[in-house]
Every structure is written in structure tokens, then in C-alpha cells.
mmCIF file of C-alpha atoms in Angstrom:
data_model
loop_
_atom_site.group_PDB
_atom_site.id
_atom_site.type_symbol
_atom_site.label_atom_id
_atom_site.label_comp_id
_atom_site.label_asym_id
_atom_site.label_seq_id
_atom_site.Cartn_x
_atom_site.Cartn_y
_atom_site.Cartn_z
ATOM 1 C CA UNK A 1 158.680 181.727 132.655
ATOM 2 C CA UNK A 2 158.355 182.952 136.288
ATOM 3 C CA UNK A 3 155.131 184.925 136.407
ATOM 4 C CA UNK A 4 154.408 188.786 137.467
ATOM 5 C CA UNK A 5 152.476 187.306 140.202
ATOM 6 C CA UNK A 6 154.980 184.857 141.486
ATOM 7 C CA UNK A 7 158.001 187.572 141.379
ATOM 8 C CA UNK A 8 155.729 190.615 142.888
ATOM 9 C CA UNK A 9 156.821 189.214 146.624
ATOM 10 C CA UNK A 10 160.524 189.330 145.505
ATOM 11 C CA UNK A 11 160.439 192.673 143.989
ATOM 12 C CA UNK A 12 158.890 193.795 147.377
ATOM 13 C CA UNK A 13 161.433 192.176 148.806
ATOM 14 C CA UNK A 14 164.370 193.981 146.924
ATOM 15 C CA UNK A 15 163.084 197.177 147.836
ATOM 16 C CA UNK A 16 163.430 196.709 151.539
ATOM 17 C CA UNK A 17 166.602 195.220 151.272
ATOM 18 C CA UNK A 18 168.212 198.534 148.918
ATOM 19 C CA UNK A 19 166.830 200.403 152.116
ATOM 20 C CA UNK A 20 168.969 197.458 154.047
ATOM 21 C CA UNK A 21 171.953 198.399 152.019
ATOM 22 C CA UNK A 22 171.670 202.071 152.294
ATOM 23 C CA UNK A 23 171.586 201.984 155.932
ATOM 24 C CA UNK A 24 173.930 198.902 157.037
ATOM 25 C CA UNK A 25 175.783 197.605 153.597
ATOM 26 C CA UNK A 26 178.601 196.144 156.150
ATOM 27 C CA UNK A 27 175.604 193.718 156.992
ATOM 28 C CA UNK A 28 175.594 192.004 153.338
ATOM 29 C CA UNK A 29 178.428 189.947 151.678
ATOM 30 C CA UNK A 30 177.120 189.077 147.497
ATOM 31 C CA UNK A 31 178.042 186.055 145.503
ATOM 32 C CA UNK A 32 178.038 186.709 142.104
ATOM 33 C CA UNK A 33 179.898 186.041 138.692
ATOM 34 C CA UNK A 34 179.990 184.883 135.238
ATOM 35 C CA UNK A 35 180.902 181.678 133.665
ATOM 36 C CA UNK A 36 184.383 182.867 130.824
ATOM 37 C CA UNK A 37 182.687 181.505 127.539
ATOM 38 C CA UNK A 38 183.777 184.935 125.846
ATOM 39 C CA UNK A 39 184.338 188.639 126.518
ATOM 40 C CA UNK A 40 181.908 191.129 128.090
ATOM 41 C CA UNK A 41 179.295 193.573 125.827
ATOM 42 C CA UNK A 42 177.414 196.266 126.863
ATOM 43 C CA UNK A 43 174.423 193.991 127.799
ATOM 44 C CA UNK A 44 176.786 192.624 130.401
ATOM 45 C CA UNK A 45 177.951 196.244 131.377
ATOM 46 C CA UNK A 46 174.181 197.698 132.380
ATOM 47 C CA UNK A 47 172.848 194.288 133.128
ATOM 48 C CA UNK A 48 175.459 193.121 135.696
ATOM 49 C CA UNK A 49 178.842 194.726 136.067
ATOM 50 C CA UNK A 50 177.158 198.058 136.842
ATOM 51 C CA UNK A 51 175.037 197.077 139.421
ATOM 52 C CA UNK A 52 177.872 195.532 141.544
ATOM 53 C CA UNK A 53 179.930 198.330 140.880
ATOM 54 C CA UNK A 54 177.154 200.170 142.276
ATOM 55 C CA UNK A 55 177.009 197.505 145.198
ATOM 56 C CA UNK A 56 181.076 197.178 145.586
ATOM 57 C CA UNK A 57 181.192 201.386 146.187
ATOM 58 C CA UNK A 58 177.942 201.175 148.613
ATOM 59 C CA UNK A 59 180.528 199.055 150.591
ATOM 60 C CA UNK A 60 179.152 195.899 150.431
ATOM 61 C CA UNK A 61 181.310 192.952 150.223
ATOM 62 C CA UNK A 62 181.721 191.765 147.200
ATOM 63 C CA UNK A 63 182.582 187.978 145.979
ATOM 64 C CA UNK A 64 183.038 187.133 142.166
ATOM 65 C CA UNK A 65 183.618 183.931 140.706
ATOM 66 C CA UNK A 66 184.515 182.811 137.455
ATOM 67 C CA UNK A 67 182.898 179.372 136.930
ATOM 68 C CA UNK A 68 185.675 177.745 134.878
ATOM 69 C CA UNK A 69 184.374 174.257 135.797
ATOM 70 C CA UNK A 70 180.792 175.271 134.138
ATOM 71 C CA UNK A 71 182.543 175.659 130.932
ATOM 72 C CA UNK A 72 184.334 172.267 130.624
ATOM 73 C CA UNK A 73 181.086 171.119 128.610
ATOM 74 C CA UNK A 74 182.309 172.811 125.671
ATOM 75 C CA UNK A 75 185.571 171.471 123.997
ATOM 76 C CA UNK A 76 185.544 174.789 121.864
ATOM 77 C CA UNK A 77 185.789 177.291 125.026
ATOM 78 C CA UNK A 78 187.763 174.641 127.271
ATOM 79 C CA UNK A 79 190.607 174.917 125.009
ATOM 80 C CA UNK A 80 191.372 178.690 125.845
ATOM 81 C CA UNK A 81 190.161 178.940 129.120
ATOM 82 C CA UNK A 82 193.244 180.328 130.678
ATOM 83 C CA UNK A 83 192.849 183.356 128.206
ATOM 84 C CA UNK A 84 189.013 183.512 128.471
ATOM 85 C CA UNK A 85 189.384 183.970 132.309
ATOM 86 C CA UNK A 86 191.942 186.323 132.109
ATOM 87 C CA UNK A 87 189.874 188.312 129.559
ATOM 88 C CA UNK A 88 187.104 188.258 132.106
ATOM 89 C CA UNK A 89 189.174 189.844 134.740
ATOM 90 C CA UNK A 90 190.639 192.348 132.460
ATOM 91 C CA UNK A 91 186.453 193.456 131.659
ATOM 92 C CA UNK A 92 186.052 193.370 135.468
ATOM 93 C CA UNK A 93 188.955 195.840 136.268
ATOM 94 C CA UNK A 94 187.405 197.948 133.129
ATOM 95 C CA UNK A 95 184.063 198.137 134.496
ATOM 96 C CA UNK A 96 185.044 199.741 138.005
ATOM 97 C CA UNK A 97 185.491 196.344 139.996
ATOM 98 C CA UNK A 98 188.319 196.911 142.743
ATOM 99 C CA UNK A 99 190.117 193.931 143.540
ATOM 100 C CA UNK A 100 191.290 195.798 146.931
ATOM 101 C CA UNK A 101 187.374 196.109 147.796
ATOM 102 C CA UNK A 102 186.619 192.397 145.929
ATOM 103 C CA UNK A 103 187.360 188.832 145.730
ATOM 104 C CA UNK A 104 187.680 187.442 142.692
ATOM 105 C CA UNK A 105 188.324 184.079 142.160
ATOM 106 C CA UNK A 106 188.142 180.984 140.480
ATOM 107 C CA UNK A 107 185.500 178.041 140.658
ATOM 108 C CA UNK A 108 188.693 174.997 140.014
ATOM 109 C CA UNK A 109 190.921 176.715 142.272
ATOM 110 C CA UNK A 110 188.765 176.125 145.319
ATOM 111 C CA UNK A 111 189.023 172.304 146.827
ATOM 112 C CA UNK A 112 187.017 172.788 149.722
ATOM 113 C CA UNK A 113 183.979 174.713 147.499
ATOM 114 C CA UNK A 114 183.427 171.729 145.473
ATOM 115 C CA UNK A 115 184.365 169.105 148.045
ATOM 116 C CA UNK A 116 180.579 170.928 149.098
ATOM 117 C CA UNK A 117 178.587 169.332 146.286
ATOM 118 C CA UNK A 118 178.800 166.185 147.364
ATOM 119 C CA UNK A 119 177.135 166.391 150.833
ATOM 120 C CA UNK A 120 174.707 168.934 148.905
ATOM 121 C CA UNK A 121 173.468 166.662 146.045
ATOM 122 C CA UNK A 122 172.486 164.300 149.166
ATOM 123 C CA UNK A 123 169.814 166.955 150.146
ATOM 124 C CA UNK A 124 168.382 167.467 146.709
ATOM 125 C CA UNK A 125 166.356 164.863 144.027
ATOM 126 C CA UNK A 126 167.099 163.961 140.538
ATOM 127 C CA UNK A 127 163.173 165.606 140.177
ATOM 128 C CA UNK A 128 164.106 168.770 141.576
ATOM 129 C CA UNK A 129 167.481 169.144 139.857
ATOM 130 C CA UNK A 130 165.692 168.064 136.000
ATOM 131 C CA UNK A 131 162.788 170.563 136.193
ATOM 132 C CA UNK A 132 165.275 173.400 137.060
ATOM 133 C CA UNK A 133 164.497 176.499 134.541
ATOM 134 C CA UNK A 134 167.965 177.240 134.338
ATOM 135 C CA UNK A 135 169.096 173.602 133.406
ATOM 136 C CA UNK A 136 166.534 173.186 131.061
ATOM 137 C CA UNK A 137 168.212 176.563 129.508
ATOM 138 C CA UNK A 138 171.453 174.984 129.354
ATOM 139 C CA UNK A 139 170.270 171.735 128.099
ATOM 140 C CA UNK A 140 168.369 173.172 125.347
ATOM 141 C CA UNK A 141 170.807 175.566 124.389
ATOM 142 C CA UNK A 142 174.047 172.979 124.315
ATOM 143 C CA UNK A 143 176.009 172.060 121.448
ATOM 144 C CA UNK A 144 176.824 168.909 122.968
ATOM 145 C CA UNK A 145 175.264 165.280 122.167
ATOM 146 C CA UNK A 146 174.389 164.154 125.481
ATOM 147 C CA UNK A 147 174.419 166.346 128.718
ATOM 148 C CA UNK A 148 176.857 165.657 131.487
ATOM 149 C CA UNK A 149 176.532 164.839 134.817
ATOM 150 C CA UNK A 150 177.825 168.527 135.445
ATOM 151 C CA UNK A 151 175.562 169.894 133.729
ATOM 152 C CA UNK A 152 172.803 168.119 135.241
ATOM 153 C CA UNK A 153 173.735 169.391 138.590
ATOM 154 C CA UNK A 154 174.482 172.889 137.956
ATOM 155 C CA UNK A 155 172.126 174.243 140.474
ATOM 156 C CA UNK A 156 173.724 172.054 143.406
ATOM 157 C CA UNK A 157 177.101 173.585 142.486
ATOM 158 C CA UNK A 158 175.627 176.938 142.200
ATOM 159 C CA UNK A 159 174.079 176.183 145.899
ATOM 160 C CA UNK A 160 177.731 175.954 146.755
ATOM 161 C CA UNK A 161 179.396 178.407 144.981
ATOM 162 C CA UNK A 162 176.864 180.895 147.153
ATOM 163 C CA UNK A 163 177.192 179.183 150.372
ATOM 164 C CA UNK A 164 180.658 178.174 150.885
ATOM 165 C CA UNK A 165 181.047 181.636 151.633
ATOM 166 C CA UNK A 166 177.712 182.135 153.241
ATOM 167 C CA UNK A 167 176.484 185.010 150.945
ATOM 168 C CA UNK A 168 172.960 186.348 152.373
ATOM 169 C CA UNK A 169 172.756 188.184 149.081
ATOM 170 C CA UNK A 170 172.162 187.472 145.059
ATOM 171 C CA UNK A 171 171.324 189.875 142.479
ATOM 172 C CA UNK A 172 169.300 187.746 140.069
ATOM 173 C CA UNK A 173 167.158 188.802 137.306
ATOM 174 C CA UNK A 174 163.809 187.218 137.699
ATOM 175 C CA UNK A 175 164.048 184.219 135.264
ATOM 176 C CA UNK A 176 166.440 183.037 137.661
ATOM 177 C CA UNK A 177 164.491 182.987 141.077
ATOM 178 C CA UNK A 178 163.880 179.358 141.207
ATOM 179 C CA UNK A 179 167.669 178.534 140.939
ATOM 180 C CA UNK A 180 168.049 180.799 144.177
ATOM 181 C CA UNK A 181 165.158 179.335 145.916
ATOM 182 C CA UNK A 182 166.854 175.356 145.324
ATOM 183 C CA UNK A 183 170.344 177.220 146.854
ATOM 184 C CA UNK A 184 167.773 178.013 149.780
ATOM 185 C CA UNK A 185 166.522 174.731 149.759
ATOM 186 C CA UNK A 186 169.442 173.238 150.692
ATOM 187 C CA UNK A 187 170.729 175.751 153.113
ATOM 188 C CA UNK A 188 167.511 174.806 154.947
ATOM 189 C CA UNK A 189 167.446 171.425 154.624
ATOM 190 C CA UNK A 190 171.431 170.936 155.714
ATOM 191 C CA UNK A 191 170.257 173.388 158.817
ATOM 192 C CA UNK A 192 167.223 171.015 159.617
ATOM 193 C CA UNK A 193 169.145 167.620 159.274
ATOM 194 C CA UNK A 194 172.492 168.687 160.863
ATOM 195 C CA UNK A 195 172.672 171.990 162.629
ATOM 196 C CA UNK A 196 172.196 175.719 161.770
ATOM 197 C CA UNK A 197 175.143 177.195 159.821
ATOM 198 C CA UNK A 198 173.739 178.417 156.637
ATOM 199 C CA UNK A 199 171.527 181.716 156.056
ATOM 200 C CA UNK A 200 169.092 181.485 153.344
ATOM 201 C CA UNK A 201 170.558 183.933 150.611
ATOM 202 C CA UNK A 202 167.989 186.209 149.349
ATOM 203 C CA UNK A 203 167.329 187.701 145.760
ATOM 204 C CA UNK A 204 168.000 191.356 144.891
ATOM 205 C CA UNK A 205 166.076 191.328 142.029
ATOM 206 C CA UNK A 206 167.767 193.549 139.314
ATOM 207 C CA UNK A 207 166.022 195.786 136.844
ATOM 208 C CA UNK A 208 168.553 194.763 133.859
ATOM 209 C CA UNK A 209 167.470 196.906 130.798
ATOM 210 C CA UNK A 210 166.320 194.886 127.474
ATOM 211 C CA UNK A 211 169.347 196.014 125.413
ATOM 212 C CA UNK A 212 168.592 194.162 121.566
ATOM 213 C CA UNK A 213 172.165 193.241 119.304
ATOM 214 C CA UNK A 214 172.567 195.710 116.455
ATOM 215 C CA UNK A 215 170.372 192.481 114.637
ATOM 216 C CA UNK A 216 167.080 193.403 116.582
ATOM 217 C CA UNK A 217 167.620 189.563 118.350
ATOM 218 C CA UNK A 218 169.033 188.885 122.060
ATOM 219 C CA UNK A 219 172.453 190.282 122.263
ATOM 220 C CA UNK A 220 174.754 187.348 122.441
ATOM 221 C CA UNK A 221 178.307 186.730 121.972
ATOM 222 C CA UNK A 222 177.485 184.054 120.115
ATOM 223 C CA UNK A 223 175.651 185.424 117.696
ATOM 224 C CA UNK A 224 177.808 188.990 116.705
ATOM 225 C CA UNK A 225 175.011 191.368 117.257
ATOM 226 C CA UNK A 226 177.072 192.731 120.627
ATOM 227 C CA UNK A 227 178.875 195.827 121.210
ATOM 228 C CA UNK A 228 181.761 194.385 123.690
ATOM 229 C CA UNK A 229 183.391 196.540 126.064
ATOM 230 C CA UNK A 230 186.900 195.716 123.954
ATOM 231 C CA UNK A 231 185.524 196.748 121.159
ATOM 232 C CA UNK A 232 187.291 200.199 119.612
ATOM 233 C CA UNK A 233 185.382 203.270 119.126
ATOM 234 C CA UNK A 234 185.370 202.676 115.108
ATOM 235 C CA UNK A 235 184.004 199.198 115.561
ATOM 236 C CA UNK A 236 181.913 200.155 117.396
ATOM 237 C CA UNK A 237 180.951 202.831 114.719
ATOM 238 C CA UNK A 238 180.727 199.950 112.086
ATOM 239 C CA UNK A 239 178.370 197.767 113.971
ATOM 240 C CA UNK A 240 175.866 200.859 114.808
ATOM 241 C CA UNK A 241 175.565 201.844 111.350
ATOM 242 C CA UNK A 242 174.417 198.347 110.630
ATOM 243 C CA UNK A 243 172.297 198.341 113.319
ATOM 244 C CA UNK A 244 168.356 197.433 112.325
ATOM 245 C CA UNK A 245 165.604 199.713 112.838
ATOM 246 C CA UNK A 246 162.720 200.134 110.610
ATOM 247 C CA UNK A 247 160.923 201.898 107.691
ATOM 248 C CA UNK A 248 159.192 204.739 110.218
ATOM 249 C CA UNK A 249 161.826 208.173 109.700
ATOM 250 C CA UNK A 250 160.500 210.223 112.446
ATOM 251 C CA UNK A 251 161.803 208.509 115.510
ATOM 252 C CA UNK A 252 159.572 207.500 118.479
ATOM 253 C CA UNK A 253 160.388 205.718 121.769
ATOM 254 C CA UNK A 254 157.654 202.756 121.448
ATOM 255 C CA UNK A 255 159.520 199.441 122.830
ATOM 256 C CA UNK A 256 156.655 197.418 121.871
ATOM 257 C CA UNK A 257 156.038 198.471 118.856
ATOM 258 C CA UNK A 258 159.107 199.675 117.655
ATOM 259 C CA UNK A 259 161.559 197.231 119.768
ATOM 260 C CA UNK A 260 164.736 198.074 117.877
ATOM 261 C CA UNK A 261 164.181 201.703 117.559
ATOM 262 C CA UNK A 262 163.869 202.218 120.958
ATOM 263 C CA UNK A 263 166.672 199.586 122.192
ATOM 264 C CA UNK A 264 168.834 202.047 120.613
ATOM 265 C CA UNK A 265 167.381 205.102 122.528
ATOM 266 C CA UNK A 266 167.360 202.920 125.571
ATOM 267 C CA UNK A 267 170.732 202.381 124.874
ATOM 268 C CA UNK A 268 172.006 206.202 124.311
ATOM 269 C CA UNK A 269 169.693 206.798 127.271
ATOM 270 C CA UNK A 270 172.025 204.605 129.846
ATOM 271 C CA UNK A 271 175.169 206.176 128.511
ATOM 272 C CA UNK A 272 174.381 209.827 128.403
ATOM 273 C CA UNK A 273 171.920 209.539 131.494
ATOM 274 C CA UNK A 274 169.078 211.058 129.799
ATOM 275 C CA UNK A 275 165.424 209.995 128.921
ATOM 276 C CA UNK A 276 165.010 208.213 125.614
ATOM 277 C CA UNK A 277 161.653 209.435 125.344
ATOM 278 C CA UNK A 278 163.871 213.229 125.567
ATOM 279 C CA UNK A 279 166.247 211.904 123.066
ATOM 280 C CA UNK A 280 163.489 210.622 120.532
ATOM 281 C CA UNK A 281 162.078 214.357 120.434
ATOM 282 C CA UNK A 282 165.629 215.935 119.757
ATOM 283 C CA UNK A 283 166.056 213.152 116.902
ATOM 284 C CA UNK A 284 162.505 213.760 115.210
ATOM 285 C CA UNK A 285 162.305 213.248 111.752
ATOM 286 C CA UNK A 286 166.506 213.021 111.233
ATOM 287 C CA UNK A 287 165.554 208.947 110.977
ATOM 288 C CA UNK A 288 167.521 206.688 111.507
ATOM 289 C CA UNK A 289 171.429 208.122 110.520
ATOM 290 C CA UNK A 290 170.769 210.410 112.899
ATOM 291 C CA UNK A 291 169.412 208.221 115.556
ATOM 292 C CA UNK A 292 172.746 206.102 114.783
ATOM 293 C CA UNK A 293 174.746 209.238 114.890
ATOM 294 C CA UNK A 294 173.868 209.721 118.382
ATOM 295 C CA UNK A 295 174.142 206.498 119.558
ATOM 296 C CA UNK A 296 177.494 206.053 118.631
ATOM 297 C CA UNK A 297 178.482 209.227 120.034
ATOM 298 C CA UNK A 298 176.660 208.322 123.349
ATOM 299 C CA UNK A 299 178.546 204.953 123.590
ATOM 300 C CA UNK A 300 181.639 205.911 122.267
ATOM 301 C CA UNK A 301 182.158 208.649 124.811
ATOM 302 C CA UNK A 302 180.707 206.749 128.032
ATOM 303 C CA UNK A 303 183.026 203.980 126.882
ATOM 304 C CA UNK A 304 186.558 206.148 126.144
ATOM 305 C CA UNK A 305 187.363 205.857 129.759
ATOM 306 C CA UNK A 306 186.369 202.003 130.452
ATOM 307 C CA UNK A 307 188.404 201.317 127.202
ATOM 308 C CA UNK A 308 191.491 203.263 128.553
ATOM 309 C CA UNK A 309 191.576 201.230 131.213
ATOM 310 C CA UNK A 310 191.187 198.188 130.069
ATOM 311 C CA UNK A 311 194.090 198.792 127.702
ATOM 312 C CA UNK A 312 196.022 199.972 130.519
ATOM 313 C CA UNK A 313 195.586 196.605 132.587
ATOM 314 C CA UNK A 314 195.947 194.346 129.161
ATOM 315 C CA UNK A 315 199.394 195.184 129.486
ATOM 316 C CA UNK A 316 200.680 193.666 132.330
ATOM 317 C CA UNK A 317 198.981 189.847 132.310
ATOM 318 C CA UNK A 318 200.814 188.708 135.364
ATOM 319 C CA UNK A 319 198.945 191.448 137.238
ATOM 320 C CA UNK A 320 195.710 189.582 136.052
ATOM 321 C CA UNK A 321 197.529 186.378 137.753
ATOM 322 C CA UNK A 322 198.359 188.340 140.711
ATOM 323 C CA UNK A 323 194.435 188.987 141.234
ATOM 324 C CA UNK A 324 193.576 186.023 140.906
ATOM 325 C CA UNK A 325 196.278 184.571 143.280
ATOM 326 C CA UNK A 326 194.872 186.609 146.080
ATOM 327 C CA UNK A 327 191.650 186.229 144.963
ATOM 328 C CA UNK A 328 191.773 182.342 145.273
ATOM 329 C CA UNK A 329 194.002 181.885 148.793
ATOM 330 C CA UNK A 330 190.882 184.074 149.814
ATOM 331 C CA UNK A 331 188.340 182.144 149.208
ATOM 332 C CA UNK A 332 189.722 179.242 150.236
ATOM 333 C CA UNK A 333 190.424 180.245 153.336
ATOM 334 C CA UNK A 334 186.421 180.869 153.442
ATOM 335 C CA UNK A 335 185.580 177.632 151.723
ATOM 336 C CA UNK A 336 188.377 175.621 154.306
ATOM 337 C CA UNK A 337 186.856 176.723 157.198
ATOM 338 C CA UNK A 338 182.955 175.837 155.981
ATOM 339 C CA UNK A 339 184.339 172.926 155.028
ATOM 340 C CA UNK A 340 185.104 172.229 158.572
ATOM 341 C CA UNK A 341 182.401 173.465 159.862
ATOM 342 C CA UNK A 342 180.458 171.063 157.720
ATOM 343 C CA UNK A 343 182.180 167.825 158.264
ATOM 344 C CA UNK A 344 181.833 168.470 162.332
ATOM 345 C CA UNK A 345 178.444 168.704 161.939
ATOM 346 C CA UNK A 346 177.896 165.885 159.896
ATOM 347 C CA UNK A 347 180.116 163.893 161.929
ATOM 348 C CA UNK A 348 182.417 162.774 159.702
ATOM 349 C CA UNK A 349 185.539 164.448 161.544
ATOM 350 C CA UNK A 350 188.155 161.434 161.796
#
């Protein structure tokens, strides 16, 4: 795990580079994006798709990609991926994304993009791709007998996922620093052996809130602890009532000693925009059906307007198509032409 010490530079960083944004946000074009292994929950919501929301209305240009080719690992998700990715688009237009003010796009839909891994793996070794936090993550966490060559070289097609369109900025949480730093890596090592063309993306770091599932574990998808943005308001109900807290009735925010108790304040915090620490006062000794009761509320009304949209958009699935259409002639005009700018300086222009 990345230490305080080694991610105190970084978080320096990030501040200067907000004060970047406020001032010149016309400077910064942002790769980011998901892989479509299932829909979006809340953890998603104030971990990711708020902050470029936030980014996207600053006006900084925004790229998204859904990595459809990082899926193909699992035969499970593979076999609906056309529905998965839609799904994914339909959480993005939910959220606040603007696909008039962002690209989306998709990861197999861009020759030139991956035609960039190739010259990239030749600037990398096996060594540095193996010991790679983030493929160790995926390794250890696969369902799959053996790892693929894909998967082994993740972080190369990460590298050019970010620099085909030469994105100078990635929000990152900080367990994923070192996979930016390799993307660097290679944008300075092409630069040194060939001839300047890519910048050297750097991190914001984002301060993603520690939302637990309703189980008191990591909120995963997987695992059906998650409050997804689909989800109606009486599911949503269901799965708060079941929510764990613990055998305390007056109601303190403590997150290390009472982590799920106070996931759920954090949680009613975000979407009433008001201090848990406030709300745990008001709440008191009503325990825990209270605490619930407000949580629910809380969620249920930040989320009535997210959910109406995304109902309105699930309508109409060719607009989804349409999106992406545009979204992919896009970037591949951007990936065509660093294609080209790659193969003249490498020399291998025929």
C-alpha cells in the first residue's frame, strides 16, 4: 500500500493544480473511465462520477472510456457486454455527464489506441509490468485459472488509453499512483528514445469518501452490499433497513471505532450536504431505526432526480448508440493522428 509519506508530494501536488483548474481549466484535457463489469452504486457516484461532473462543469475537457477490452477476461461479463456498456452510459448521463461537453467512447472501437501498445510494451519490462499494484489486484482478485497476456499488461494499455489523447490530467485515488507513474514512464522514455510528443500526465489525487455496503464490508457489485444508482427508492429502503450497525443505541460519528455507524452518517452527510458529526447529535439516542430512517430519506431524495433521468434516457437505447457513435469517430480522430505522429517518429512511415 502506497505510504502517507510517499503520496504527501502528490497531494501537494493536487492542490496547486485545483488552483490550475480554477484559473485556466481550458489548459487541462482528463482521461478517465470505468471498465462495464456491472452497473454504478453510490460508491461510484461520490467516488468518481461526481468529481468529473465537478471537473466537466469547471470546463475542463473531459474524455471517458469504457474499457470493454479489460473485461474480455471474464466469460461471465463478456457475454453481455453490449448491454453492460450501454448500462454504463445510461449511469453516466444520470450522474450529470454531458455528452455535448464529453467524449465518451469505447476502448475496441479505437484501432489506432491499441495499435499504441505495441510500440509501448517495447519501452517497458516484464519486471516492471509483474510488480504493478494494480495487476497484482487483478490477478489476485480473478476468477480465472491462469492470467492472460491482457491482463498482464494492463498498465501498458492503460499508458495508452491516457496518451493517445495526450491527457496531462488523471484523477486517481492514491492506491493507484504507481500505475500513473509507469503511464509517465513511458511517455518519458518514448520522448527520450524518439522525440518529444508526450506530456507526462499528472495525478489529481481524489479525496473519495470510505462509503461501507449495507454489510459493513467494501461496497462491491459483486458482493450485494451496494446501493446502485438504478436502484428504486423502495429498494433502496429494503437494503438500508438491513444495513449493519451495532449494539451502541445512542448514535456517535466514530469511523474507527464505529466504522458502520458512521459510513451511514457519512453517507446521509454527502447527500443532504451536512456534517455527520451534526447529524449524529440530531439522531441521539433514536438508535439505529432512526439513523436508518434518515438515511434513506437523505438518499432517496438526493437520488429522485438522478433516477428520473436515468429512466428518461433508458428509453430511447439508440440514443445510447448515438453517443457512443460520436463518441468513438472522436477519439479516433485523436488516436489517428498520434498514431501518425508516432510512426514518423519512429520511422516506420512506408
Amino acid at each position: 500500500m502506497t505510504s502517507l509519506i510517499e503520496t504527501a508530494p502528490a497531494a501537494r501536488r493536487s492542490a496547486e493544480l485545483e488552483e490550475l483548474i480554477q484559473r485556466q481549466p481550458q489548459q487541462f484535457r482528463v482521461l478517465t473511465g470505468d471498465r462495464p463489469t456491472g452497473l454504478l452504486h453510490l460508491g461510484h457516484y461520490f467516488g468518481t462520477l461526481h468529481n468529473r461532473v465537478r471537473l466537466q462543469d469547471q470546463g475542463v475537457e473531459l474524455m471517458v472510456i469504457i474499457a470493454d477490452y479489460q473485461v474480455l477476461t471474464d466469460r461471465d461479463i463478456a457475454e453481455h457486454l453490449q448491454q453492460r456498456v450501454e448500462d454504463l452510459v445510461l449511469d453516466y448521463l444520470a450522474a450529470g455527464i454531458d455528452p455535448q461537453r464529453a467524449t465518451i467512447f469505447t476502448h475496441s472501437a479505437v484501432a489506432a489506441l491499441n495499435q499504441l501498445l505495441l510500440p509501448f510494451l517495447s519501452l517497458v519490462s516484464v519486471s516492471e509490468l509483474s510488480r504493478n499494484p494494480t495487476v497484482k489486484d487483478e490477478i489476485a482478485h480473478s476468477r480465472q485459472a491462469a492470467v492472460s497476456g491482457l491482463m498482464f499488461t494492463y498498465p501498458a494499455h492503460q499508458a495508452a488509453d491516457i496518451l493517445f489523447c495526450k491527457a496531462n490530467l488523471v484523477p486517481v485515488g492514491q492506491d493507484q499512483l504507481p500505475h500513473l507513474e509507469l503511464t509517465r514512464t513511458i511517455a518519458r522514455r518514448f520522448n527520450d528514445r524518439y522525440r518529444p510528443l508526450f506530456p507526462q500526465p499528472e495525478a489529481l489525487l481524489s479525496a473519495a469518501p470510505l462509503l461501507l455496503g449495507t454489510d459493513g464490508t467494501k461496497m462491491s457489485k459483486s458482493r450485494g452490499n451496494a446501493i446502485l444508482l438504478s436502484s428504486t427508492a423502495d429498494e433502496t429502503a429494503r437494503l438500508l433497513r438491513g444495513a449493519k450497525t451495532d449494539s451502541q443505541r445512542h448514535i456517535t460519528y466514530d469511523p474507527q471505532a464505529r466504522p458502520e455507524v458512521s459510513s451511514l452518517l457519512l453517507l446521509a452527510g454527502l447527500c443532504s450536504g451536512r456534517d455527520p458529526q451534526e447529524l449524529a447529535k440530531e439522531i441521539g439516542s433514536g438508535g439505529a431505526a432512526l439513523l436508518k430512517k434518515v438515511v434513506t430519506e437523505s438518499v432517496n431524495e438526493h437520488l429522485a432526480p438522478l433516477r428520473a433521468r436515468r429512466a428518461q434516457f433508458a428509453t430511447d437505447r439508440t440514443y445510447l448508440r448515438e453517443i457512443l457513435r460520436r463518441g468513438n469517430a472522436m477519439a479516433n480522430a485523436l488516436a489517428e493522428q498520434t498514431l501518425a505522429e508516432v510512426r514518423e517518429a519512429m520511422g516506420t512511415c512506408y
